Amino acid sequence: MAPPLPSKLLNLGTTIGYEFVGYGLSMIIYGISVLQVYFYYMTYPDDRRLLKTYVATLFALDTACVVLVTHALYVTLIDNWGNVLGLLTFPVTFMVEYMVTCAITFLVQCWFAQRVYIISNGSYRAPPLLIVAFALVALAAGFAISIRIFIVGPMEMAIEDSLFTRINVFIGQSCATISDIIITVSLSAALYFNREQGPFRNKSTTAIINTLVIYAINRGALTIVIQVLHLVTFTAIANNANWMLWHLMLGKVYVNSTLAMLNARRYLTSHTGSGNATVELSGIHFGTAPSATMPGHQSTAERDTGHNDSETHLKTITFVP
């Protein structure tokens, strides 16, 4: 008499079903990322090369995730067609994708840690360090899970029921969530300080900073919710792969949140009273490259202050490095 099938195979909706739905949702978000990247390079050709490289790296890693997950689903649904027990194994490409997603999360959180430090004019030192520290722990935990899978084998039941995996998922997702909470709180606080005590407390800049605070909170809320759902569904619900639904979207949400903050600059500068792509505040071009001046002449800000630190400050709070 043949042994009974594992309970996970009695209802494919709780296994491959969640992976399939998560894959579809992640592809929708990836399509948005493609548009965001295209808009970024078309709209901000004068951004620094380092920032352009950073955006390209995130997009390349995000694309790699799409390729790896597509291959993993192909192996599961096509190569293992008719092999029911094959549904209980994780393809090697999925293990690699898990590591790439952790790397995306780490890079995005480190970038926001740098933004917190710069926007606060260096007065916030502890929050960026804590952000990077928790992000590094989350990265290490994610890599440890993937390496463990390579060592013990890709059996899904052995992975999900493993105490080692559960502990590392708990540590990794918890630390990533804490890092996002610190980013949201400290970024909002730094922007609020710029609004209340910055050098340009006027209606235009106040409106821009208020909008940036809303963006920061929305961005943090989205990533925190997905991280928590990933954590809860993996650790609290046994014999169920619904955690895949959140994991497959996670990296793409991080990439989109970063691109959305960068691409918001043009919208903000074109909706602060002038209707133009560039807003001039006392001769200062807000959020764009410095305006050209005739040789031997100075702009209004340069005549008043002797330098263009004001422009640098305003560009900083709109996430221009």
Coordinates of C-alpha atoms in Angstrom, one line a residue:
M1 CA 0.0 0.0 0.0
A2 CA 1.4 3.4 -1.0
P3 CA 2.1 5.8 1.8
P4 CA -0.3 8.7 2.2
L5 CA 0.6 11.9 0.5
P6 CA 1.7 14.8 2.7
S7 CA -1.1 17.1 3.8
K8 CA 0.4 19.9 1.8
L9 CA -0.2 18.0 -1.4
L10 CA -3.9 17.4 -0.7
N11 CA -4.7 21.1 -1.4
L12 CA -2.4 22.7 -4.0
G13 CA -4.0 26.0 -3.3
T14 CA -2.0 26.3 -0.1
T15 CA 1.3 25.5 -1.9
I16 CA 1.8 26.2 -5.5
G17 CA -1.3 28.4 -5.6
Y18 CA 0.2 31.0 -3.4
E19 CA 3.4 31.0 -5.4
F20 CA 1.5 31.4 -8.6
V21 CA -0.6 34.3 -7.3
G22 CA 2.5 35.9 -5.7
Y23 CA 4.3 35.6 -9.0
G24 CA 1.5 37.3 -10.9
L25 CA 1.4 40.2 -8.4
S26 CA 5.1 40.6 -8.4
M27 CA 5.2 40.8 -12.2
I28 CA 2.7 43.7 -12.0
I29 CA 4.9 45.5 -9.6
Y30 CA 7.9 44.8 -11.8
G31 CA 6.2 46.3 -14.7
I32 CA 5.7 49.5 -12.6
S33 CA 9.4 49.3 -11.8
V34 CA 10.3 49.3 -15.5
L35 CA 8.3 52.4 -16.1
Q36 CA 9.8 54.1 -13.0
V37 CA 13.3 53.3 -14.2
Y38 CA 12.6 54.6 -17.7
F39 CA 11.0 57.8 -16.3
Y40 CA 14.0 58.3 -14.0
Y41 CA 16.7 58.1 -16.7
M42 CA 14.6 60.3 -19.1
T43 CA 13.8 62.9 -16.4
Y44 CA 17.0 63.2 -14.4
P45 CA 19.9 62.8 -16.8
D46 CA 22.0 65.2 -14.7
D47 CA 21.9 63.1 -11.5
R48 CA 25.3 62.0 -10.3
R49 CA 26.8 58.8 -11.8
L50 CA 26.8 57.1 -8.4
L51 CA 23.1 57.5 -8.0
K52 CA 22.4 56.3 -11.6
T53 CA 24.6 53.3 -10.9
Y54 CA 22.7 52.6 -7.7
V55 CA 19.3 52.7 -9.6
A56 CA 20.7 50.4 -12.3
T57 CA 22.0 48.0 -9.7
L58 CA 18.6 47.8 -8.0
F59 CA 16.8 47.3 -11.3
A60 CA 19.3 44.6 -12.4
L61 CA 18.8 42.7 -9.1
D62 CA 15.0 43.1 -9.4
T63 CA 15.2 41.7 -13.0
A64 CA 17.4 38.8 -11.8
C65 CA 14.6 38.0 -9.2
V66 CA 12.1 37.8 -12.0
V67 CA 14.3 35.5 -14.1
L68 CA 15.0 33.2 -11.1
V69 CA 11.4 32.9 -10.0
T70 CA 10.3 32.3 -13.5
H71 CA 12.8 29.5 -13.8
A72 CA 11.8 28.1 -10.4
L73 CA 8.1 28.0 -11.4
Y74 CA 9.0 26.4 -14.8
V75 CA 10.9 23.6 -13.0
T76 CA 8.0 23.1 -10.5
L77 CA 5.1 23.2 -13.0
I78 CA 6.7 21.9 -16.3
D79 CA 9.8 19.8 -15.5
N80 CA 8.0 18.2 -12.5
W81 CA 4.7 17.7 -14.3
G82 CA 3.2 14.5 -13.0
N83 CA 5.7 14.3 -10.2
V84 CA 3.6 15.2 -7.2
L85 CA 6.4 14.9 -4.7
G86 CA 8.3 17.4 -6.9
L87 CA 6.0 20.1 -5.5
L88 CA 7.7 19.7 -2.1
T89 CA 11.1 20.8 -3.4
F90 CA 12.6 24.3 -3.8
P91 CA 14.4 24.7 -7.1
V92 CA 18.0 26.0 -6.7
T93 CA 17.1 29.2 -8.5
F94 CA 14.6 30.0 -5.8
M95 CA 17.3 29.8 -3.2
V96 CA 19.4 32.2 -5.1
E97 CA 16.3 34.5 -5.5
Y98 CA 15.8 34.6 -1.8
M99 CA 19.4 35.8 -1.4
V100 CA 19.0 38.5 -4.1
T101 CA 15.8 39.8 -2.4
C102 CA 17.7 40.1 0.9
A103 CA 20.4 42.0 -0.9
I104 CA 17.8 44.4 -2.4
T105 CA 16.3 45.0 1.0
F106 CA 19.8 45.7 2.4
L107 CA 20.8 48.2 -0.3
V108 CA 17.5 50.1 -0.1
Q109 CA 17.7 50.4 3.7
C110 CA 21.3 51.5 3.6
W111 CA 20.4 54.2 1.0
F112 CA 17.6 55.5 3.3
A113 CA 20.0 55.5 6.2
Q114 CA 22.3 57.8 4.2
R115 CA 19.4 60.0 3.4
V116 CA 18.5 60.3 7.1
Y117 CA 22.1 61.3 7.9
I118 CA 22.3 63.9 5.1
I119 CA 18.9 65.4 5.6
S120 CA 19.5 65.8 9.3
N121 CA 22.8 67.6 8.4
G122 CA 24.7 65.0 10.4
S123 CA 22.8 65.6 13.7
Y124 CA 21.2 62.1 13.5
R125 CA 24.1 59.7 13.9
A126 CA 22.5 56.9 16.0
P127 CA 19.5 56.2 13.7
P128 CA 21.5 55.6 10.5
L129 CA 23.9 53.3 12.4
L130 CA 20.9 51.4 13.8
I131 CA 19.3 51.1 10.4
V132 CA 22.5 49.7 8.9
A133 CA 23.1 47.3 11.8
F134 CA 19.6 45.8 11.7
A135 CA 19.7 45.7 7.9
L136 CA 23.0 43.8 8.1
V137 CA 21.6 41.3 10.6
A138 CA 18.6 40.7 8.3
L139 CA 20.9 40.2 5.3
A140 CA 23.1 37.7 7.3
A141 CA 20.0 35.8 8.4
G142 CA 18.6 35.6 4.9
F143 CA 21.9 34.4 3.5
A144 CA 22.2 31.8 6.3
I145 CA 18.8 30.4 5.3
S146 CA 19.8 30.0 1.6
I147 CA 23.2 28.5 2.5
R148 CA 21.4 26.1 4.9
I149 CA 19.1 25.0 2.1
F150 CA 22.1 24.3 -0.2
I151 CA 23.6 22.1 2.5
V152 CA 20.6 20.1 3.8
G153 CA 18.7 19.9 0.5
P154 CA 15.8 21.6 -1.1
M155 CA 12.9 19.6 0.5
E156 CA 10.2 22.2 1.3
M157 CA 8.9 20.4 4.4
A158 CA 12.3 20.0 5.9
I159 CA 13.0 23.7 5.3
E160 CA 9.8 25.1 6.6
D161 CA 9.7 22.8 9.6
S162 CA 13.3 23.4 10.5
L163 CA 13.9 25.2 13.8
F164 CA 17.0 26.8 12.2
T165 CA 15.0 28.2 9.4
R166 CA 12.2 29.5 11.6
I167 CA 14.7 31.2 13.9
N168 CA 16.5 32.9 11.1
V169 CA 13.3 34.0 9.4
F170 CA 12.1 35.5 12.6
I171 CA 15.4 37.3 13.2
G172 CA 15.7 38.4 9.6
Q173 CA 12.2 39.7 9.1
S174 CA 12.1 41.3 12.6
C175 CA 15.4 43.1 12.0
A176 CA 14.3 44.3 8.6
T177 CA 11.0 45.5 10.0
I178 CA 12.8 47.4 12.9
S179 CA 15.1 49.0 10.3
D180 CA 12.1 50.2 8.3
I181 CA 10.5 51.6 11.4
I182 CA 13.6 53.5 12.3
I183 CA 13.8 54.8 8.7
T184 CA 10.2 56.0 8.7
V185 CA 10.4 57.7 12.1
S186 CA 13.9 59.3 11.7
L187 CA 13.2 60.4 8.1
S188 CA 10.0 62.0 9.0
A189 CA 11.6 63.7 12.0
A190 CA 14.5 65.1 9.9
L191 CA 12.1 66.4 7.3
Y192 CA 9.9 68.0 10.0
F193 CA 13.0 69.7 11.5
N194 CA 13.8 71.1 8.1
R195 CA 10.3 72.4 7.8
E196 CA 10.3 74.1 11.3
Q197 CA 13.9 75.3 11.6
G198 CA 15.4 75.0 8.1
P199 CA 16.7 78.1 6.3
F200 CA 13.6 78.4 4.0
R201 CA 10.5 78.3 6.1
N202 CA 8.1 79.6 3.4
K203 CA 4.9 78.3 1.9
S204 CA 6.5 76.5 -1.1
T205 CA 9.2 74.6 0.8
T206 CA 6.8 73.8 3.6
A207 CA 4.4 72.2 1.2
I208 CA 7.1 70.2 -0.4
I209 CA 8.4 68.9 2.9
N210 CA 4.9 68.0 4.1
T211 CA 4.5 66.0 0.9
L212 CA 7.8 64.3 1.5
V213 CA 6.8 63.4 5.0
I214 CA 3.7 61.8 3.7
Y215 CA 5.7 59.9 1.1
A216 CA 8.1 58.7 3.8
I217 CA 5.3 57.4 6.0
N218 CA 3.4 55.7 3.2
R219 CA 6.6 54.1 2.0
G220 CA 7.5 52.8 5.5
A221 CA 4.0 51.6 6.2
L222 CA 3.9 49.5 3.0
T223 CA 7.3 47.8 3.5
I224 CA 6.6 47.3 7.2
V225 CA 3.2 45.6 6.6
I226 CA 4.7 43.3 4.0
Q227 CA 7.6 42.4 6.2
V228 CA 5.2 41.6 9.1
L229 CA 2.9 39.6 7.0
H230 CA 5.9 37.6 5.7
L231 CA 7.0 37.0 9.2
V232 CA 3.6 36.0 10.7
T233 CA 2.6 33.7 7.8
F234 CA 5.9 31.8 7.9
T235 CA 6.3 31.4 11.6
A236 CA 2.7 31.1 12.7
I237 CA 0.9 29.1 10.0
A238 CA 2.2 25.5 9.5
N239 CA 1.9 23.5 6.3
N240 CA 1.0 26.5 4.3
A241 CA 3.1 28.4 1.7
N242 CA 1.1 31.7 1.9
W243 CA 4.3 33.4 3.0
M244 CA 5.5 33.1 -0.6
L245 CA 2.8 35.6 -1.5
W246 CA 4.5 38.3 0.4
H247 CA 8.1 37.2 -0.2
L248 CA 7.8 37.4 -4.0
M249 CA 6.5 41.0 -3.8
L250 CA 8.9 42.2 -1.1
G251 CA 12.0 43.1 -3.2
K252 CA 9.9 44.8 -5.8
V253 CA 8.1 46.9 -3.3
Y254 CA 11.5 48.1 -1.9
V255 CA 12.7 49.0 -5.4
N256 CA 9.5 50.8 -6.2
S257 CA 9.6 52.8 -3.0
T258 CA 13.1 54.0 -3.8
L259 CA 12.3 54.9 -7.4
A260 CA 9.1 56.7 -6.3
M261 CA 11.0 58.9 -3.9
L262 CA 13.5 59.8 -6.6
N263 CA 11.0 60.4 -9.3
A264 CA 8.8 62.5 -7.0
R265 CA 11.2 65.4 -7.4
R266 CA 9.8 66.6 -10.8
Y267 CA 6.3 66.4 -9.5
L268 CA 7.0 68.3 -6.4
T269 CA 8.9 71.1 -8.1
S270 CA 6.2 71.5 -10.7
H271 CA 3.3 71.7 -8.2
T272 CA 4.5 74.3 -5.8
G273 CA 3.0 77.4 -7.2
S274 CA 4.7 78.0 -10.5
G275 CA 3.5 75.2 -12.7
N276 CA 7.0 74.9 -14.1
A277 CA 9.4 72.0 -13.8
T278 CA 11.8 74.2 -11.9
V279 CA 10.7 76.5 -9.1
E280 CA 12.8 79.5 -8.3
L281 CA 12.9 80.7 -4.7
S282 CA 14.9 83.9 -4.5
G283 CA 17.0 82.8 -7.4
I284 CA 17.5 79.2 -6.2
H285 CA 16.5 76.4 -8.4
F286 CA 14.7 73.8 -6.3
G287 CA 15.5 70.2 -6.8
T288 CA 17.2 70.6 -10.2
A289 CA 20.8 71.2 -11.4
P290 CA 22.2 74.6 -10.6
S291 CA 21.1 77.2 -13.1
A292 CA 23.7 78.6 -15.5
T293 CA 24.9 82.2 -14.9
M294 CA 26.7 84.5 -17.1
P295 CA 30.5 84.6 -16.6
G296 CA 31.4 87.2 -14.0
H297 CA 27.9 87.3 -12.6
Q298 CA 26.4 85.9 -9.5
S299 CA 22.9 84.6 -8.8
T300 CA 20.8 86.4 -6.2
A301 CA 21.6 83.7 -3.6
E302 CA 25.3 83.9 -4.3
R303 CA 25.2 87.7 -3.9
D304 CA 23.4 87.4 -0.6
T305 CA 25.4 84.5 0.9
G306 CA 28.6 84.2 -1.1
H307 CA 27.8 80.6 -2.0
N308 CA 24.9 78.4 -3.0
D309 CA 24.6 76.4 0.2
S310 CA 20.9 77.2 0.2
E311 CA 20.5 75.3 -3.1
T312 CA 22.4 72.4 -1.7
H313 CA 20.1 72.3 1.3
L314 CA 17.0 72.3 -0.7
K315 CA 18.3 69.7 -3.1
T316 CA 19.2 67.5 -0.1
I317 CA 15.7 67.4 1.3
T318 CA 14.4 66.3 -2.1
F319 CA 16.7 63.2 -2.0
V320 CA 19.3 64.6 -4.4
P321 CA 22.8 63.4 -3.3

